[in-house]
Amino acid sequence: MPLDRRLIQNFEWRIVLTAFLLAGLGILSIYTATATATLPLKQHLYLRQATWFAVGAVFLLVAVTINYRTAGRFAYLFYGLAILSLLLVPFFGRVGLGAQRWIKLGFVAFQPSEVAKLALVLCLARYFEDRKERLTALRTMGGAALLTLLPALLVVRQPDLGTALILLSAGIALMLLVGLRLRVAVPVGVGLLALAPIVWTFLKAYQKRRLLVFLNPNLDPLGAGYHVAQSKIAVGSGELWGRGFMAATQSQLNFLPENHTDFIFAVLAEQWGFVGSVAALGLFCLLITRGLEVSMEAKDLLGSLMAFGITATIGLQALVNVGMVLGIMPVVGIPLPLLSYGGSSMVMTLTAIGLLLNIRMRRFLY
Amino acid sequence: MTAWHTLNPAPAIQRRVGRLILVVTAVVVVLVLRLWHLQVLEGDRYVAMARHNRLRLRLVEAPRGILYDRYGQILVDNRPSFDVYLVPEDVTEPERTTARLADLLGMPAEQVAEKLAAGRIRPFTPLLLKAGVPERTMVALEERKLDLPGVGLRVHPIRAYPAGSLAAHLLGYVSEVNQAQLAREEFRDFAPGEPFGQAGVERRFDAFIRGIDGGEQIEVDVLGRITRLVDRTEPQAGFNLVLTIDRRLQDAAEKAFAGKNGAVVAMDPRSGEILAWVSNPAYDPSVFTQRISVEEWETLANDPRHPLQNRPLQGQYPPGSIFKLVVAAAALESGIITPSTPIDCPASITLGNFTFEDWKREGRGVMDLRRAIAESCNTYFYQVALKTGIEPIAEMAREFGLGGELGLGFGDESRGLVPTPAWKQQVTGEPWYPGNTLNTAIGQGMVLATPLQVLTMVSAIANGGALYKPWVVKRVESWQGEVVEEYGPEVLRRVRVSPETLRILREGMWAVVNDEQGTGQRARIPWIEVAGKTGTAQVVRKQLGQDRRGPKDHGWFVAYAPAHSPEVAVIVLAEHAGFGSAAAAPVARAVLEAAFPLPTVEVPRERRPVAPAVRQPTAPLPSPEPVFGD
């Protein structure tokens, strides 16, 4: 197929630039957060993250070149594989940080729950596209709910409450977008809330504790409470202009545990202050609004839903993570897309962004 | 109806997405306001908090679980160790502090200064200066604490071994995770200096034994002195293990085997439970509890006697005449011989240009299988093996668990070796010669087995054909005594050998100990019937005739009792100790005597003699010494 000139014309450079800027900021923050780390293994994390960024960029390129309708055609297969890998985690999974989340493939370990996020979005987009004549039918919505619940339940068992909540939210967002009526959504929501006590029994002790700590931070000053207290000190002491590169004592001196993963935003906020934090938030805003625009301009339901799902997943994670670091949302363990340390998250996010570009490029083709 | 089925779905999605952009904007505004609040409005406060009010997390190490024997006797416990730490950032007068510490701890001042300088890279992280200081030093330091800012004292539990090096190879030892381990992914949750079970049960069950560390959140002032304990989470002690080991048998085995090198293992043949486990020379596990120096480690690791080797599991030896049981089983099962087939037992037989000798210089005449086993006639088994052929013998050996792992679950288990023509061709490029079959028939040549394999094999013969997986942990218990995990016997397989064949083997083993000419008479116990089999594994150098005065042969003895309903099986391998009958059989007897102590006879009360001491004195006894004072 000869390359259509309009494809190049419609390539959305701003999205790529924003994503790469955020990833660069992430690598820099990981470098400063781990420069004085006690474990030799951790001192090289920024190099590993840079490697993952390079791998992710290749995936992005591949995702750009393959027509998103082709991706839609394989959506169910992709979803099936994601579910299968989630099912395999308890058997072949590697245990880390008290949970079993990784599967080892040769010399790389990947996190099936990260793959599940993109798989769910693609699968739901395809599912609604197939049923566009009866989108709001109860049957359709019920099916979508089941498709969402399956990976969410498998992920919550790992246990990874944060990712499970993201999966649920992404599913619900897509359902609302295609027209789930509030008069249906509200009773279902109330029903689900009634199920909360059952879900509560499934949660691990530390997850319950984190939710309780959110309600009362003084409950656990050593665990989750300590995270939030230290995170607030780190962010707050950044003041307007920040303490400067490599001068962030709170996040660098290991006062803040897990600073290179879920709390990376605190490292950034302490170093670059209010100005830097707002700039980073601005980049995320740009990414989200551009993503939503792609969704609005897409020429078919599949593209529109895919773009929306991808944007919603990235946006939700970003906003919830920052809220968590700032102490206004519970600490549920959600990585900050593109910034937090983690190979699976980086590669999957960049792949998703590739798809987003892909949808935008082909908006004139149908 | 939504507009999605029309060609232009834009209006509906645009409306909804448009609304969403509003929501996103609202959330972002909230986040920015929160940032403004934290960083601009309250920034000063947080900067002050960061500078002065230093919250520190201090680890409170969880004690490891206790290891008990099967009857609840403590094998491994914990005791407190007093450690001295430095927080480099808080040391205000380095020279004075260094001098005082050197004096109090009896360390060279340069060493203290060196450590302090090295710790400057991580100024807030407590740095271990000296572990395991005596209690009085601790008190002295405590008294001078105000003069020594930055010096911290900590008590933490370390392993204690009330029984010394008892069963050291089975229990294993605990030491800090090393640098090489920390670099591995599976240790990503470990911090440097954390204790970790490095061998044996301590390693295999580390996740159960280690417990969950607690922590203290403390507030320190500018000098690093603790001003307030903000909160404390109690550590959760690790789970206790109840092992299958029987302390009495273990003690008896260690005592009887003292001074010898090799292995002694006792097992319950009805379940595969390990009752005793000796590997000599042993090491003292307590040397690992404090940080072991490089020299100490190298001395242990490079000791030519290999004290770190877990011989029952990792030592591979030719099984010697014990292998004749395998040959007998293979011959009986393939119908080559019957128990009563008469075969001559000459002093030697000739095959081609080679002469294969019996271990007795004079011929012993025609005998049946029972006598051949009892007297361990080599030439009898040479002839039987030649008739049977190597393949059925090798197959029988594997059937009994030789040449493969038993799956004990810890340590690097050796597989041993069951040689076959195909194996030999592949490894040496040479064909199999009949001479190889002859050597194999008496457990010499290329065949290798671990003591644990031989014990498991004989246990299967004793119990009527079940090959049990050996196991050492009965239960995992919480400190409240709740059972967390429970383990039980696991049959690896039922050996494909007829009950009749097994019965004949047992009869032969009974005769080894109880017949007039039996080779295992030294294992006889008057009050309990013992069955067994001797073995002598020739050491290669001597076999080649290069050095007649070289190291002596390895002596084997395997036994079980009571012979007719076996409850305990024992294997003894004594390295370079000569004949199994002399070197190993007495050790097995000692273990069995501990397992089955001489029964004491109950005498009715009225027939018991009245001991003089019990008699009531009729008058007050005169004082032996004059009473002074009052």
PDB file of C-alpha atoms in Angstrom, chain A residues 36-41 48 94-98 102 104 132-136 176-179 181 219-222 226 230 232-233 235-240 243 249-250 253 255 265 269-270 273-274 277-278 281 285 288-289 292 295-296 299-301 304-305 308 319 322-323 326-329, chain B residues 1-2 4-5 7 9-10 12-18 20-21 24-25 27-28 30-40 42-44 46-47 49-51 53-58 121-125 179 182-192 214-217 230-233:
ATOM      1  CA  THR A  36      22.291   7.491  46.790  1.00  0.00           C
ATOM      2  CA  ALA A  37      20.415   4.226  47.034  1.00  0.00           C
ATOM      3  CA  THR A  38      21.835   1.604  49.327  1.00  0.00           C
ATOM      4  CA  LEU A  39      21.449  -1.312  46.946  1.00  0.00           C
ATOM      5  CA  PRO A  40      23.857  -1.527  44.017  1.00  0.00           C
ATOM      6  CA  LEU A  41      20.992  -2.962  41.989  1.00  0.00           C
ATOM      7  CA  ARG A  48      17.101   0.270  32.850  1.00  0.00           C
ATOM      8  CA  ARG A  94       7.439 -14.131  40.528  1.00  0.00           C
ATOM      9  CA  VAL A  95       6.749 -12.756  43.963  1.00  0.00           C
ATOM     10  CA  GLY A  96       7.851  -9.235  44.661  1.00  0.00           C
ATOM     11  CA  LEU A  97       6.813  -6.713  47.290  1.00  0.00           C
ATOM     12  CA  GLY A  98       4.419  -9.186  48.859  1.00  0.00           C
ATOM     13  CA  TRP A 102       5.255 -10.699  37.239  1.00  0.00           C
ATOM     14  CA  LYS A 104       9.268 -14.317  33.692  1.00  0.00           C
ATOM     15  CA  LYS A 132     -23.441  -0.401  17.496  1.00  0.00           C
ATOM     16  CA  GLU A 133     -27.091  -1.040  16.587  1.00  0.00           C
ATOM     17  CA  ARG A 134     -27.995  -1.806  20.192  1.00  0.00           C
ATOM     18  CA  LEU A 135     -25.396  -0.024  22.238  1.00  0.00           C
ATOM     19  CA  THR A 136     -27.514   0.911  25.181  1.00  0.00           C
ATOM     20  CA  LEU A 176     -20.773   5.872  30.101  1.00  0.00           C
ATOM     21  CA  LEU A 177     -19.370   7.218  26.864  1.00  0.00           C
ATOM     22  CA  VAL A 178     -21.396   4.915  24.634  1.00  0.00           C
ATOM     23  CA  GLY A 179     -24.518   5.881  26.480  1.00  0.00           C
ATOM     24  CA  ARG A 181     -27.948   5.843  31.158  1.00  0.00           C
ATOM     25  CA  LEU A 219      -3.518   5.063  62.099  1.00  0.00           C
ATOM     26  CA  ASP A 220      -0.329   3.748  60.575  1.00  0.00           C
ATOM     27  CA  PRO A 221       2.536   6.200  60.795  1.00  0.00           C
ATOM     28  CA  LEU A 222       5.040   3.460  59.906  1.00  0.00           C
ATOM     29  CA  TYR A 226       4.503   7.176  56.829  1.00  0.00           C
ATOM     30  CA  GLN A 230       6.967  11.853  54.131  1.00  0.00           C
ATOM     31  CA  LYS A 232       3.868  15.665  51.931  1.00  0.00           C
ATOM     32  CA  ILE A 233       7.081  16.860  53.582  1.00  0.00           C
ATOM     33  CA  VAL A 235       6.462  17.964  48.146  1.00  0.00           C
ATOM     34  CA  GLY A 236       5.944  20.843  50.572  1.00  0.00           C
ATOM     35  CA  SER A 237       9.630  21.535  51.094  1.00  0.00           C
ATOM     36  CA  GLY A 238       9.976  22.031  47.345  1.00  0.00           C
ATOM     37  CA  GLU A 239       8.303  25.447  47.761  1.00  0.00           C
ATOM     38  CA  LEU A 240       7.846  27.677  44.727  1.00  0.00           C
ATOM     39  CA  ARG A 243      15.398  22.745  45.912  1.00  0.00           C
ATOM     40  CA  THR A 249      17.100  15.792  50.702  1.00  0.00           C
ATOM     41  CA  GLN A 250      13.790  14.243  51.607  1.00  0.00           C
ATOM     42  CA  LEU A 253      17.964  10.302  51.544  1.00  0.00           C
ATOM     43  CA  PHE A 255      13.143   9.178  53.910  1.00  0.00           C
ATOM     44  CA  PHE A 265       6.053  12.761  41.605  1.00  0.00           C
ATOM     45  CA  ALA A 269       7.963  18.188  43.218  1.00  0.00           C
ATOM     46  CA  GLU A 270      10.726  18.522  45.808  1.00  0.00           C
ATOM     47  CA  GLY A 273       8.926  23.037  43.273  1.00  0.00           C
ATOM     48  CA  PHE A 274       5.496  24.359  42.411  1.00  0.00           C
ATOM     49  CA  SER A 277       5.081  20.277  39.393  1.00  0.00           C
ATOM     50  CA  VAL A 278       2.559  22.430  37.575  1.00  0.00           C
ATOM     51  CA  LEU A 281       0.789  18.402  35.395  1.00  0.00           C
ATOM     52  CA  CYS A 285      -3.200  17.859  30.740  1.00  0.00           C
ATOM     53  CA  ILE A 288      -5.207  14.086  28.006  1.00  0.00           C
ATOM     54  CA  THR A 289      -6.908  16.887  26.069  1.00  0.00           C
ATOM     55  CA  LEU A 292      -9.795  13.331  23.959  1.00  0.00           C
ATOM     56  CA  SER A 295     -11.391  10.551  20.221  1.00  0.00           C
ATOM     57  CA  MET A 296     -13.812  13.288  19.174  1.00  0.00           C
ATOM     58  CA  LYS A 299     -14.220   8.819  11.983  1.00  0.00           C
ATOM     59  CA  ASP A 300     -15.615   5.582  13.352  1.00  0.00           C
ATOM     60  CA  LEU A 301     -16.826   4.224  16.626  1.00  0.00           C
ATOM     61  CA  SER A 304     -13.232   6.923  18.871  1.00  0.00           C
ATOM     62  CA  LEU A 305     -13.662   4.386  21.660  1.00  0.00           C
ATOM     63  CA  PHE A 308     -11.048   7.518  24.536  1.00  0.00           C
ATOM     64  CA  LEU A 319      -4.510  12.202  38.218  1.00  0.00           C
ATOM     65  CA  VAL A 322      -0.664  12.735  41.813  1.00  0.00           C
ATOM     66  CA  GLY A 323      -3.655  12.992  44.145  1.00  0.00           C
ATOM     67  CA  LEU A 326      -0.382  15.005  47.516  1.00  0.00           C
ATOM     68  CA  GLY A 327      -2.351  13.178  50.184  1.00  0.00           C
ATOM     69  CA  ILE A 328      -5.816  13.821  48.828  1.00  0.00           C
ATOM     70  CA  MET A 329      -6.481  10.325  47.521  1.00  0.00           C
TER      71      MET A 329
ATOM     72  CA  MET B   1     -31.395   5.890  20.547  1.00  0.00           C
ATOM     73  CA  THR B   2     -27.851   7.103  20.290  1.00  0.00           C
ATOM     74  CA  TRP B   4     -23.778   5.766  16.796  1.00  0.00           C
ATOM     75  CA  HIS B   5     -25.366   3.728  14.067  1.00  0.00           C
ATOM     76  CA  LEU B   7     -22.651   7.613   9.606  1.00  0.00           C
ATOM     77  CA  PRO B   9     -21.395   9.734  15.343  1.00  0.00           C
ATOM     78  CA  ALA B  10     -19.619  12.929  16.181  1.00  0.00           C
ATOM     79  CA  ALA B  12     -22.941  12.432  20.727  1.00  0.00           C
ATOM     80  CA  ILE B  13     -19.346  11.687  21.528  1.00  0.00           C
ATOM     81  CA  GLN B  14     -18.331  15.304  21.230  1.00  0.00           C
ATOM     82  CA  ARG B  15     -20.953  16.286  23.729  1.00  0.00           C
ATOM     83  CA  ARG B  16     -19.917  13.639  26.212  1.00  0.00           C
ATOM     84  CA  VAL B  17     -16.188  14.071  25.769  1.00  0.00           C
ATOM     85  CA  GLY B  18     -16.648  17.806  26.045  1.00  0.00           C
ATOM     86  CA  LEU B  20     -15.374  15.083  30.430  1.00  0.00           C
ATOM     87  CA  ILE B  21     -12.819  17.738  29.586  1.00  0.00           C
ATOM     88  CA  VAL B  24     -10.562  16.731  33.983  1.00  0.00           C
ATOM     89  CA  THR B  25     -10.020  20.464  34.212  1.00  0.00           C
ATOM     90  CA  VAL B  27      -9.568  17.747  38.919  1.00  0.00           C
ATOM     91  CA  VAL B  28      -6.411  19.421  37.640  1.00  0.00           C
ATOM     92  CA  VAL B  30      -7.904  20.857  42.574  1.00  0.00           C
ATOM     93  CA  LEU B  31      -4.447  19.304  42.230  1.00  0.00           C
ATOM     94  CA  VAL B  32      -2.841  22.645  41.392  1.00  0.00           C
ATOM     95  CA  LEU B  33      -4.566  24.260  44.374  1.00  0.00           C
ATOM     96  CA  ARG B  34      -3.301  21.458  46.574  1.00  0.00           C
ATOM     97  CA  LEU B  35       0.233  21.951  45.238  1.00  0.00           C
ATOM     98  CA  TRP B  36      -0.078  25.686  45.889  1.00  0.00           C
ATOM     99  CA  HIS B  37      -1.221  24.943  49.396  1.00  0.00           C
ATOM    100  CA  LEU B  38       1.586  22.471  50.168  1.00  0.00           C
ATOM    101  CA  GLN B  39       4.428  24.195  48.376  1.00  0.00           C
ATOM    102  CA  VAL B  40       3.696  27.897  48.530  1.00  0.00           C
ATOM    103  CA  GLU B  42       2.819  25.902  53.788  1.00  0.00           C
ATOM    104  CA  GLY B  43       6.201  25.458  52.151  1.00  0.00           C
ATOM    105  CA  ASP B  44       8.052  27.076  55.074  1.00  0.00           C
ATOM    106  CA  TYR B  46       7.494  21.656  55.475  1.00  0.00           C
ATOM    107  CA  VAL B  47      11.002  22.966  54.935  1.00  0.00           C
ATOM    108  CA  MET B  49       9.953  19.863  59.173  1.00  0.00           C
ATOM    109  CA  ALA B  50      12.418  18.525  56.693  1.00  0.00           C
ATOM    110  CA  ARG B  51      15.279  20.279  58.442  1.00  0.00           C
ATOM    111  CA  ASN B  53      11.808  17.479  62.827  1.00  0.00           C
ATOM    112  CA  ARG B  54      13.386  14.389  61.452  1.00  0.00           C
ATOM    113  CA  LEU B  55      11.186  11.417  61.481  1.00  0.00           C
ATOM    114  CA  ARG B  56      13.206   8.269  61.308  1.00  0.00           C
ATOM    115  CA  LEU B  57      12.126   4.739  60.721  1.00  0.00           C
ATOM    116  CA  ARG B  58      13.968   2.236  62.815  1.00  0.00           C
ATOM    117  CA  ILE B 121      28.119   8.603  51.738  1.00  0.00           C
ATOM    118  CA  ARG B 122      24.866   7.724  53.468  1.00  0.00           C
ATOM    119  CA  PRO B 123      24.979  10.077  56.416  1.00  0.00           C
ATOM    120  CA  PHE B 124      21.513   9.305  57.754  1.00  0.00           C
ATOM    121  CA  THR B 125      21.741   5.534  57.582  1.00  0.00           C
ATOM    122  CA  GLN B 179      26.236  -8.853  47.864  1.00  0.00           C
ATOM    123  CA  LEU B 182      21.324  -8.839  46.721  1.00  0.00           C
ATOM    124  CA  ALA B 183      22.111  -8.405  43.037  1.00  0.00           C
ATOM    125  CA  ARG B 184      19.615 -11.138  42.167  1.00  0.00           C
ATOM    126  CA  GLU B 185      15.985 -10.406  41.382  1.00  0.00           C
ATOM    127  CA  GLU B 186      14.573 -12.879  43.919  1.00  0.00           C
ATOM    128  CA  PHE B 187      16.213 -10.875  46.707  1.00  0.00           C
ATOM    129  CA  ARG B 188      14.828  -7.540  45.604  1.00  0.00           C
ATOM    130  CA  ASP B 189      12.844  -7.163  48.818  1.00  0.00           C
ATOM    131  CA  PHE B 190      15.901  -7.692  51.010  1.00  0.00           C
ATOM    132  CA  ALA B 191      17.949  -4.912  52.526  1.00  0.00           C
ATOM    133  CA  PRO B 192      21.711  -5.250  53.026  1.00  0.00           C
ATOM    134  CA  GLY B 214       8.449  -4.330  62.997  1.00  0.00           C
ATOM    135  CA  GLY B 215       9.459  -0.724  63.090  1.00  0.00           C
ATOM    136  CA  GLU B 216       9.594   2.400  65.166  1.00  0.00           C
ATOM    137  CA  GLN B 217       8.931   5.859  63.939  1.00  0.00           C
ATOM    138  CA  VAL B 230       6.030   8.447  67.655  1.00  0.00           C
ATOM    139  CA  ASP B 231       4.831   4.957  67.035  1.00  0.00           C
ATOM    140  CA  ARG B 232       5.922   1.378  67.144  1.00  0.00           C
ATOM    141  CA  THR B 233       4.772  -1.644  65.211  1.00  0.00           C
TER     142      THR B 233
END
